[in-house]
Tab-separated table of C-alpha atoms and ligand atoms in Angstrom:
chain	number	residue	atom	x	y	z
A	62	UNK	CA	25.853	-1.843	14.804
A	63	UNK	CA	22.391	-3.227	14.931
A	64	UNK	CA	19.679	-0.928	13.248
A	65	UNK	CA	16.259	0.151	14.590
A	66	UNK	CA	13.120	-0.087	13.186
A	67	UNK	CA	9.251	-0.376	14.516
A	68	UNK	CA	6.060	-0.268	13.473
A	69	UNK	CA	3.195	1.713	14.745
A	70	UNK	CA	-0.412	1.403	15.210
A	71	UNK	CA	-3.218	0.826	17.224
A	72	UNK	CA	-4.020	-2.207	17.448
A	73	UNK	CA	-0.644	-3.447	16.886
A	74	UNK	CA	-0.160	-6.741	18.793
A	75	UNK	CA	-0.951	-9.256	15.412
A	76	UNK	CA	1.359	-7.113	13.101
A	77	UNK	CA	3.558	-9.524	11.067
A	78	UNK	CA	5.716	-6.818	9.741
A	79	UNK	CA	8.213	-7.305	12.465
A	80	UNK	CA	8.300	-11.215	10.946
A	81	UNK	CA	8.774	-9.780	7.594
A	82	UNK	CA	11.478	-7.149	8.092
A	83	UNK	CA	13.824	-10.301	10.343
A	84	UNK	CA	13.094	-12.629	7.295
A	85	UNK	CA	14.711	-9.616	5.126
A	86	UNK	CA	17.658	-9.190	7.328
A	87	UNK	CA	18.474	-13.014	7.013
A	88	UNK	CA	18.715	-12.892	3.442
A	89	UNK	CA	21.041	-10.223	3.286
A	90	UNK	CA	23.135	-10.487	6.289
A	91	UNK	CA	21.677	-7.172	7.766
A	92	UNK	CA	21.926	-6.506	11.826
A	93	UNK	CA	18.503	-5.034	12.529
A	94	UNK	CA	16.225	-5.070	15.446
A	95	UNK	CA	12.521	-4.639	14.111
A	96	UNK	CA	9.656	-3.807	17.206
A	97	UNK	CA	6.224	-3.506	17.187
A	98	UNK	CA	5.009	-0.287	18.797
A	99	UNK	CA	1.894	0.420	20.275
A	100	UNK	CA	0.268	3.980	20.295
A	101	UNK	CA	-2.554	5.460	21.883
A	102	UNK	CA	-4.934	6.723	19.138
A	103	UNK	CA	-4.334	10.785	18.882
A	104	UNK	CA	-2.420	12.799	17.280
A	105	UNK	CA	-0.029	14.248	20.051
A	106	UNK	CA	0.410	10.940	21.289
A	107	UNK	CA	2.152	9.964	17.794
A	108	UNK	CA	4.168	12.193	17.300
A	109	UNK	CA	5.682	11.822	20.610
A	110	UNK	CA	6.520	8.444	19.888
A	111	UNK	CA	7.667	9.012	16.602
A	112	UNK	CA	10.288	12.018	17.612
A	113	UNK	CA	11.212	9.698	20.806
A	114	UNK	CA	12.261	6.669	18.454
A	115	UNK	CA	14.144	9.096	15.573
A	116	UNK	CA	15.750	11.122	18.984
A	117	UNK	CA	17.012	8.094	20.046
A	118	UNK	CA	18.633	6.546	17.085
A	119	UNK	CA	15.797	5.025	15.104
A	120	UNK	CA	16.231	4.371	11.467
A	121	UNK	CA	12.799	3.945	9.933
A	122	UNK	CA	9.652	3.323	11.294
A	123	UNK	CA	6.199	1.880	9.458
A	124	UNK	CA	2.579	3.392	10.305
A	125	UNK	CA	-0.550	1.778	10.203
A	126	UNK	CA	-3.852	2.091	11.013
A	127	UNK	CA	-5.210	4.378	12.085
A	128	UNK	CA	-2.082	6.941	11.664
A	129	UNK	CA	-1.339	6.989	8.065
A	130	UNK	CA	-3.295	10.443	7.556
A	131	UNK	CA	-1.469	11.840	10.658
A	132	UNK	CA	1.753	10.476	9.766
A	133	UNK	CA	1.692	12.553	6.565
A	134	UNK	CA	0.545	15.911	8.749
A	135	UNK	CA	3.397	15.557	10.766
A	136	UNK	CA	5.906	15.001	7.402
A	137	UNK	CA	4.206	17.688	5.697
A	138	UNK	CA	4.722	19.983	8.650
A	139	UNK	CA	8.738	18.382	9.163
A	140	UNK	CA	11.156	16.285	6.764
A	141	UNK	CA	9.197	16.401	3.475
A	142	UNK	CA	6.759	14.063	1.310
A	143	UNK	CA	7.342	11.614	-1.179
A	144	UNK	CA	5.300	11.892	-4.661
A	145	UNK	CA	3.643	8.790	-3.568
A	146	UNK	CA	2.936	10.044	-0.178
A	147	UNK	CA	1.395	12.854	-1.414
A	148	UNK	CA	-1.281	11.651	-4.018
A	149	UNK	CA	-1.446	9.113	-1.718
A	150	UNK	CA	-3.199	11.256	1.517
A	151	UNK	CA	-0.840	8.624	3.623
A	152	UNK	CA	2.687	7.940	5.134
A	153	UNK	CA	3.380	4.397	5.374
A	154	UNK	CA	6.817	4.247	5.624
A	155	UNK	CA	9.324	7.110	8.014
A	156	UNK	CA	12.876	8.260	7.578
A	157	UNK	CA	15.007	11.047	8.420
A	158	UNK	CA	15.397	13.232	5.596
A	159	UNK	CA	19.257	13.150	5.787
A	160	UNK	CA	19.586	16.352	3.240
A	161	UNK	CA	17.746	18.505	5.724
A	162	UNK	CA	19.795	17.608	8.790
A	163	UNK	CA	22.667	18.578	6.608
A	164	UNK	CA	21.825	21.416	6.468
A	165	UNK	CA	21.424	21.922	9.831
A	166	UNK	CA	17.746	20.875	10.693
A	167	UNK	CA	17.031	18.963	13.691
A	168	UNK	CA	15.868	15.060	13.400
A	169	UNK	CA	12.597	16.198	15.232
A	170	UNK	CA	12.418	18.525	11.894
A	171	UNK	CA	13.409	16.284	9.139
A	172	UNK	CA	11.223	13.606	9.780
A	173	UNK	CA	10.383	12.387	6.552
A	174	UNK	CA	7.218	10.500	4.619
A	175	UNK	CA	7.164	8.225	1.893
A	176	UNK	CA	4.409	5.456	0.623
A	177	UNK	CA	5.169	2.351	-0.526
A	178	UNK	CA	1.962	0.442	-0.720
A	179	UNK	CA	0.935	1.331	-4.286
A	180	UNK	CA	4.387	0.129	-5.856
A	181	UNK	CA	4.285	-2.702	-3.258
A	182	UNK	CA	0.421	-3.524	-5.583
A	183	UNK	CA	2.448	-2.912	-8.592
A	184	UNK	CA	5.392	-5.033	-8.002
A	185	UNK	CA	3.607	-7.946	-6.723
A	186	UNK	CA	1.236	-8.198	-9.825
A	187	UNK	CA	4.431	-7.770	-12.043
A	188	UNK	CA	6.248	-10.756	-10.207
A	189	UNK	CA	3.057	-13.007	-11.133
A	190	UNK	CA	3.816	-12.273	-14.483
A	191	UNK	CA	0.460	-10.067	-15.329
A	192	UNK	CA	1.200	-7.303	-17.483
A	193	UNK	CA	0.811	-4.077	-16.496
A	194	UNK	CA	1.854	-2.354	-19.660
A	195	UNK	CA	-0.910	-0.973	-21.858
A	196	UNK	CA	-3.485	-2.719	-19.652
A	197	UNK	CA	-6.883	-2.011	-19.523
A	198	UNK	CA	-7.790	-1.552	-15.334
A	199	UNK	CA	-10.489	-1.043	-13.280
A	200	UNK	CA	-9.955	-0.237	-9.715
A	201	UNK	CA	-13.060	-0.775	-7.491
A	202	UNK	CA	-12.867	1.696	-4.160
A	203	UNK	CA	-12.124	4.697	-4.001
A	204	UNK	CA	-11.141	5.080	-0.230
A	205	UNK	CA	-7.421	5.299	1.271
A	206	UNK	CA	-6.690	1.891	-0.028
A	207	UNK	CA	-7.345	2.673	-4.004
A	208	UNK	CA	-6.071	6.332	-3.566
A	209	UNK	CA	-2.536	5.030	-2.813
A	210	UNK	CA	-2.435	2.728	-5.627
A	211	UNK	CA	-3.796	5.165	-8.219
A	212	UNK	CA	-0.081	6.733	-9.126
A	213	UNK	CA	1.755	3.666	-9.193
A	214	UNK	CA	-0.608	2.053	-11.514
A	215	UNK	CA	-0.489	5.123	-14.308
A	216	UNK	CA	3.727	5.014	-13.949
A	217	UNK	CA	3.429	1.066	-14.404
A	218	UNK	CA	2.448	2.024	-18.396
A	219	UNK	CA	-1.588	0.677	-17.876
A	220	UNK	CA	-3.805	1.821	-21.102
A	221	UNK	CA	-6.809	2.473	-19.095
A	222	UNK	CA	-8.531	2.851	-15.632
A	223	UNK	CA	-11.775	2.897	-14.371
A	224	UNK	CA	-12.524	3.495	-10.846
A	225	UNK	CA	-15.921	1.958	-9.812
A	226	UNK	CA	-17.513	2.719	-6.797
A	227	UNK	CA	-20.510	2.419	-4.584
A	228	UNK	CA	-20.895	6.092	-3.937
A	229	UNK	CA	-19.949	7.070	-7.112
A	230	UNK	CA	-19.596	10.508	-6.170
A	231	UNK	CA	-16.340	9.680	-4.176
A	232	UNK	CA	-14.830	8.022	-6.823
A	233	UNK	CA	-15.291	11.368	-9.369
A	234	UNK	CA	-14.113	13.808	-6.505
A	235	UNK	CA	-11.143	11.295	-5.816
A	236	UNK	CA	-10.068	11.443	-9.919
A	237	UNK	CA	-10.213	15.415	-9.187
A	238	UNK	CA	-8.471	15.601	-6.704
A	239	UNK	CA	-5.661	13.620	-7.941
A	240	UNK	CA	-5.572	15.187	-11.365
A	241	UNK	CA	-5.041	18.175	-9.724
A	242	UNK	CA	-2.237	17.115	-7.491
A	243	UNK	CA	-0.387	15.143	-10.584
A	244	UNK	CA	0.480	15.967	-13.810
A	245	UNK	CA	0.874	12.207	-14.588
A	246	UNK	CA	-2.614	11.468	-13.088
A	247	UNK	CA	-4.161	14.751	-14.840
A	248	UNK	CA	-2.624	13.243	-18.395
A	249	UNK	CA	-4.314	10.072	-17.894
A	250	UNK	CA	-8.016	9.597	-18.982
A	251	UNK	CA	-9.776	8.266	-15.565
A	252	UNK	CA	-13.331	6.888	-15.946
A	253	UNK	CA	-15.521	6.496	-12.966
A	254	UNK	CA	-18.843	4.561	-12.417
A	255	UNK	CA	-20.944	2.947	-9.942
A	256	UNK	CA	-19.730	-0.437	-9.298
A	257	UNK	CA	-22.625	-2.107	-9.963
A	258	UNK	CA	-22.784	-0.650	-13.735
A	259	UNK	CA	-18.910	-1.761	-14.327
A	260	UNK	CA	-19.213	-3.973	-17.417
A	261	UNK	CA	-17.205	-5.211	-19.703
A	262	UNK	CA	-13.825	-6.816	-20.827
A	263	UNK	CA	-10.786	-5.928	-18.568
A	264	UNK	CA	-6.926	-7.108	-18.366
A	265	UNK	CA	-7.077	-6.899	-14.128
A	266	UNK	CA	-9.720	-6.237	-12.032
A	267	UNK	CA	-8.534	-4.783	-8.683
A	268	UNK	CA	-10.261	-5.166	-5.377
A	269	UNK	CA	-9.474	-1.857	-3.609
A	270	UNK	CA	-12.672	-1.955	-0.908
A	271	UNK	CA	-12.827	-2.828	2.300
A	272	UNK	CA	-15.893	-5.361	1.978
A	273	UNK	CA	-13.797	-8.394	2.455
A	274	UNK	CA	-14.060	-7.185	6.607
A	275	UNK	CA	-18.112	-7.005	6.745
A	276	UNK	CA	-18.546	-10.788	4.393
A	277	UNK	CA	-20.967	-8.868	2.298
A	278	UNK	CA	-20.277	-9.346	-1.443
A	279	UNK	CA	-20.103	-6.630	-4.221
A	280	UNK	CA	-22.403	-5.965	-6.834
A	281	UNK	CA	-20.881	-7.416	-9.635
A	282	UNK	CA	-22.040	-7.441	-13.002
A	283	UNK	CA	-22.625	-10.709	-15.120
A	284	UNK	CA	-20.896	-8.659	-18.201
A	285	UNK	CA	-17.904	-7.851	-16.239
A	286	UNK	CA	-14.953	-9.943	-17.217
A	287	UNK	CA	-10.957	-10.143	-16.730
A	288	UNK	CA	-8.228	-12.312	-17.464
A	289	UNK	CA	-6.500	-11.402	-13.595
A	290	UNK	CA	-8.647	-10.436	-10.800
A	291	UNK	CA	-6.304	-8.819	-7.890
A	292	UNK	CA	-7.849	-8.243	-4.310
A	293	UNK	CA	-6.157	-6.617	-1.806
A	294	UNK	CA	-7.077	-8.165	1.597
A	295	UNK	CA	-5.681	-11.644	2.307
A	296	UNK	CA	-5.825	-14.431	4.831
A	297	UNK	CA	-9.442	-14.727	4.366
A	298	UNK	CA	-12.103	-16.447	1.993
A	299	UNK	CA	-12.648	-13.980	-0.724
A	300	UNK	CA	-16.131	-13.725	-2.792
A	301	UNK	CA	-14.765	-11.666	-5.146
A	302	UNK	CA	-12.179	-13.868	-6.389
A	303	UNK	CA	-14.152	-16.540	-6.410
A	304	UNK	CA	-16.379	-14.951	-8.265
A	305	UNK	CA	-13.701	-14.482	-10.999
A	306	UNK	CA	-11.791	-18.245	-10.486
A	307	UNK	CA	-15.302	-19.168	-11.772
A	308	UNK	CA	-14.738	-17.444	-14.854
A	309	UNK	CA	-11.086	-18.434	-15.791
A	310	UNK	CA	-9.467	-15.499	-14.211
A	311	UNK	CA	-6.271	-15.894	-12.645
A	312	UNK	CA	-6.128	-14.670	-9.277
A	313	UNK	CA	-4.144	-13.527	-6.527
A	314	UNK	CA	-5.177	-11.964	-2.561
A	315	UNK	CA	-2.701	-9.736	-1.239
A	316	UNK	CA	-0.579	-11.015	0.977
A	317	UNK	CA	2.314	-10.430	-1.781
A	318	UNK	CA	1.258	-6.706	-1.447
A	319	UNK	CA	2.326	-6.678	2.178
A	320	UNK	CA	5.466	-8.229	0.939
A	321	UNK	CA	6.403	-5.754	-1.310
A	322	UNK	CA	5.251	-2.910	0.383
A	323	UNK	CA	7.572	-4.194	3.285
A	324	UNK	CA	10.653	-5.016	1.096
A	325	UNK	CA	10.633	-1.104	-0.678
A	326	UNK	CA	10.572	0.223	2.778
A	327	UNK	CA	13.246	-1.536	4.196
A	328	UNK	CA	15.645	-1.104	0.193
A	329	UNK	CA	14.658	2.398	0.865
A	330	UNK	CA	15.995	2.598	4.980
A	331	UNK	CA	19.209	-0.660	4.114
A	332	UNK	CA	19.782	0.085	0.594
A	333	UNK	CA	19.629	-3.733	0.404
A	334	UNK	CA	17.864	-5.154	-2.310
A	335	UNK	CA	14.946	-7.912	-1.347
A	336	UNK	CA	14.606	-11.187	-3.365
A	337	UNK	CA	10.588	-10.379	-2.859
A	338	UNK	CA	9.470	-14.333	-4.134
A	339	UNK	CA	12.134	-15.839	-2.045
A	340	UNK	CA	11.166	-13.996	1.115
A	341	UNK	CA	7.944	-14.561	0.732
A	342	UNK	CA	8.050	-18.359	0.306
A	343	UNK	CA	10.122	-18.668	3.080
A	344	UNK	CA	7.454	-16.557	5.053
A	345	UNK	CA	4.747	-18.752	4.196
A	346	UNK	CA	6.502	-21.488	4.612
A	347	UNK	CA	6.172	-20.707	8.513
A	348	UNK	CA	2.817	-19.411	8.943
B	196	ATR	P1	-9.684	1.870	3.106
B	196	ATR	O1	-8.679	2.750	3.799
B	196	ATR	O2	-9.570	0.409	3.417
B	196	ATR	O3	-9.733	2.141	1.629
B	196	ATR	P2	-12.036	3.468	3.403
B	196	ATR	O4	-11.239	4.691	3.078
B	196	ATR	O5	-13.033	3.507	4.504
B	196	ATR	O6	-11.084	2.257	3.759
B	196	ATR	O7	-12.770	2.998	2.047
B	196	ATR	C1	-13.543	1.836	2.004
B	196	ATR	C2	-13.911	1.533	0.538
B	196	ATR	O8	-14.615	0.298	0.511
B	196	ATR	C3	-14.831	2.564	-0.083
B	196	ATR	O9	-14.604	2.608	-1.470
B	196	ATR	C4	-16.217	1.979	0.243
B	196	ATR	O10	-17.254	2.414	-0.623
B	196	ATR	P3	-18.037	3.803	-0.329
B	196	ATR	O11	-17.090	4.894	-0.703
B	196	ATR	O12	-19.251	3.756	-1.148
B	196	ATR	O13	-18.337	3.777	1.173
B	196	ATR	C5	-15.940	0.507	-0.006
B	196	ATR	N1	-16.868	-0.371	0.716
B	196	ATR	C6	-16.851	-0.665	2.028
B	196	ATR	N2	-17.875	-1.508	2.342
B	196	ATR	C7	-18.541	-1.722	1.188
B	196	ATR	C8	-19.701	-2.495	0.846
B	196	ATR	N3	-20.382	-3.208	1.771
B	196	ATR	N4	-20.124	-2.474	-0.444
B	196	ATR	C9	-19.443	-1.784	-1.384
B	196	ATR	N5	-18.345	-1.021	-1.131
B	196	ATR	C10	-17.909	-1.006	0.133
């Protein structure tokens, strides 16, 4: 019987995920049917669309922009959160929380929220090969994008992190904020600074802002230095890791972030297992 999925947002028309999720099936012989689903841009109108699909049959649905934050309200409220999904601030990824409805919830009720972005980050940088154990990290953002990768980077073993920041302010009340959510977070040591003052040698270098939109360039220091420089936008040029390439970093965009955050969503929803490299050369391959 052919599965249901969709993806949400607003825009939504230039999603690849429903690309992604059919290139999945293929590899492991699964019968799904993977839409993209447009939704106006407030809150009642979500969830409307989201108890509609899981009503009807749906098996797991992804959320983008801009209803990640509302997407974890409404799980909060219902089905549950994942750890992730709660140091996170976001829901990325839907399912019924099958325990519930056992015990006699209804699916409206048991909607449930998980995040897979951060350990999509994660797993990409471990498939290049980059070690992640005992590595010295510095994270620059400290909006939704870095918040959701924070967790997954402590459980990946790294020594150290330092979150830089324009407003520095945000990235100190972010490392609060988390510490006190997680006990894993709180037992790390998190430095912050501005991100012009981050100097220094690191292992990675992560690009967590959202200045790869505007084609401005961050403020980075001559004295900063990495042997892997990580951003997390794709399909564009990149000033940041150019700025890096020129010092002997390796480097990667993020487009294997998308990947990965895709392939735990639909393991999690199948209980297939992805071949992450293989799917995503035989993505690119077509684009
Ligand atoms: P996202 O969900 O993509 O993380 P966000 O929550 O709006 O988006 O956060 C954007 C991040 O990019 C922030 O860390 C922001 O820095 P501030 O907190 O100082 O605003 C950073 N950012 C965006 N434009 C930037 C720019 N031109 N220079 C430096 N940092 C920038």
């Amino acid at each position: 019987m052919t599965q249901h999925f969709i993806v949400i947002g607003n825009p939504i028309a230039h999603s690849k995920s429903p690309a992604i999720h059919e290139q999945f099936a293929r590899q492991v012989g699964a019968d799904i049917s993977y839409q993209r689903q447009y939704c106006p841009a407030d809150d009642a109108s979500f969830i409307a669309v989201v108890e509609a699909f899981f009503c009807g049959g749906g098996v797991g649905a992804n959320v983008t922009v801009p209803f990640k934050q509302t997407a974890y309200d409404c799980c909060a409220a219902r089905g549950g959160l994942s750890d992730h999904a709660k140091t996170a601030g976001a829901v990325n990824t839907l399912l019924i929380n099958k325990a519930l409805v056992a015990k006699g919830a209804s699916i409206a009720e048991a909607i449930y929220g998980d995040n897979t972005d951060g350990q999509g980050l994660v797993n990409h940088i471990a498939s290049l090969g980059w070690p992640l154990a005992d590595a010295r990290v510095a994270l620059i953002g400290a909006g939704g994008a870095a918040r959701g990768v924070i967790l997954p980077l402590v459980e990946a073993g790294i020594d150290t992190l330092t979150i830089a920041n324009r407003t520095v302010s945000k990235a100190t009340d972010l490392v609060k904020e988390l510490s006190d959510t997680s006990p894993v977070i709180a037992a790390k040591k998190i430095e912050s600074c501005a991100t012009s003052e981050l100097s220094g040698a690191f292992d990675i270098v992560i690009n967590a802002t959202s200045i790869g939109l505007s084609g401005d360039t961050l403020p980075l220091d001559n004295n900063l230095n990495c042997q892997y420089a990580y951003d997390m936008m794709y399909g564009r040029a990149l000033p940041f890791l150019q700025h890096f390439a020129a010092r002997d970093a390796q480097v990667s965009e993020g487009y294997g972030m998308l990947i990965g955050q895709a392939a735990l969503s639909f393991e999690r929803w199948t209980g297939h297992t992805i071949d992450v490299a293989k799917a995503t050369e035989s993505l690119s391959q077509k684009s």
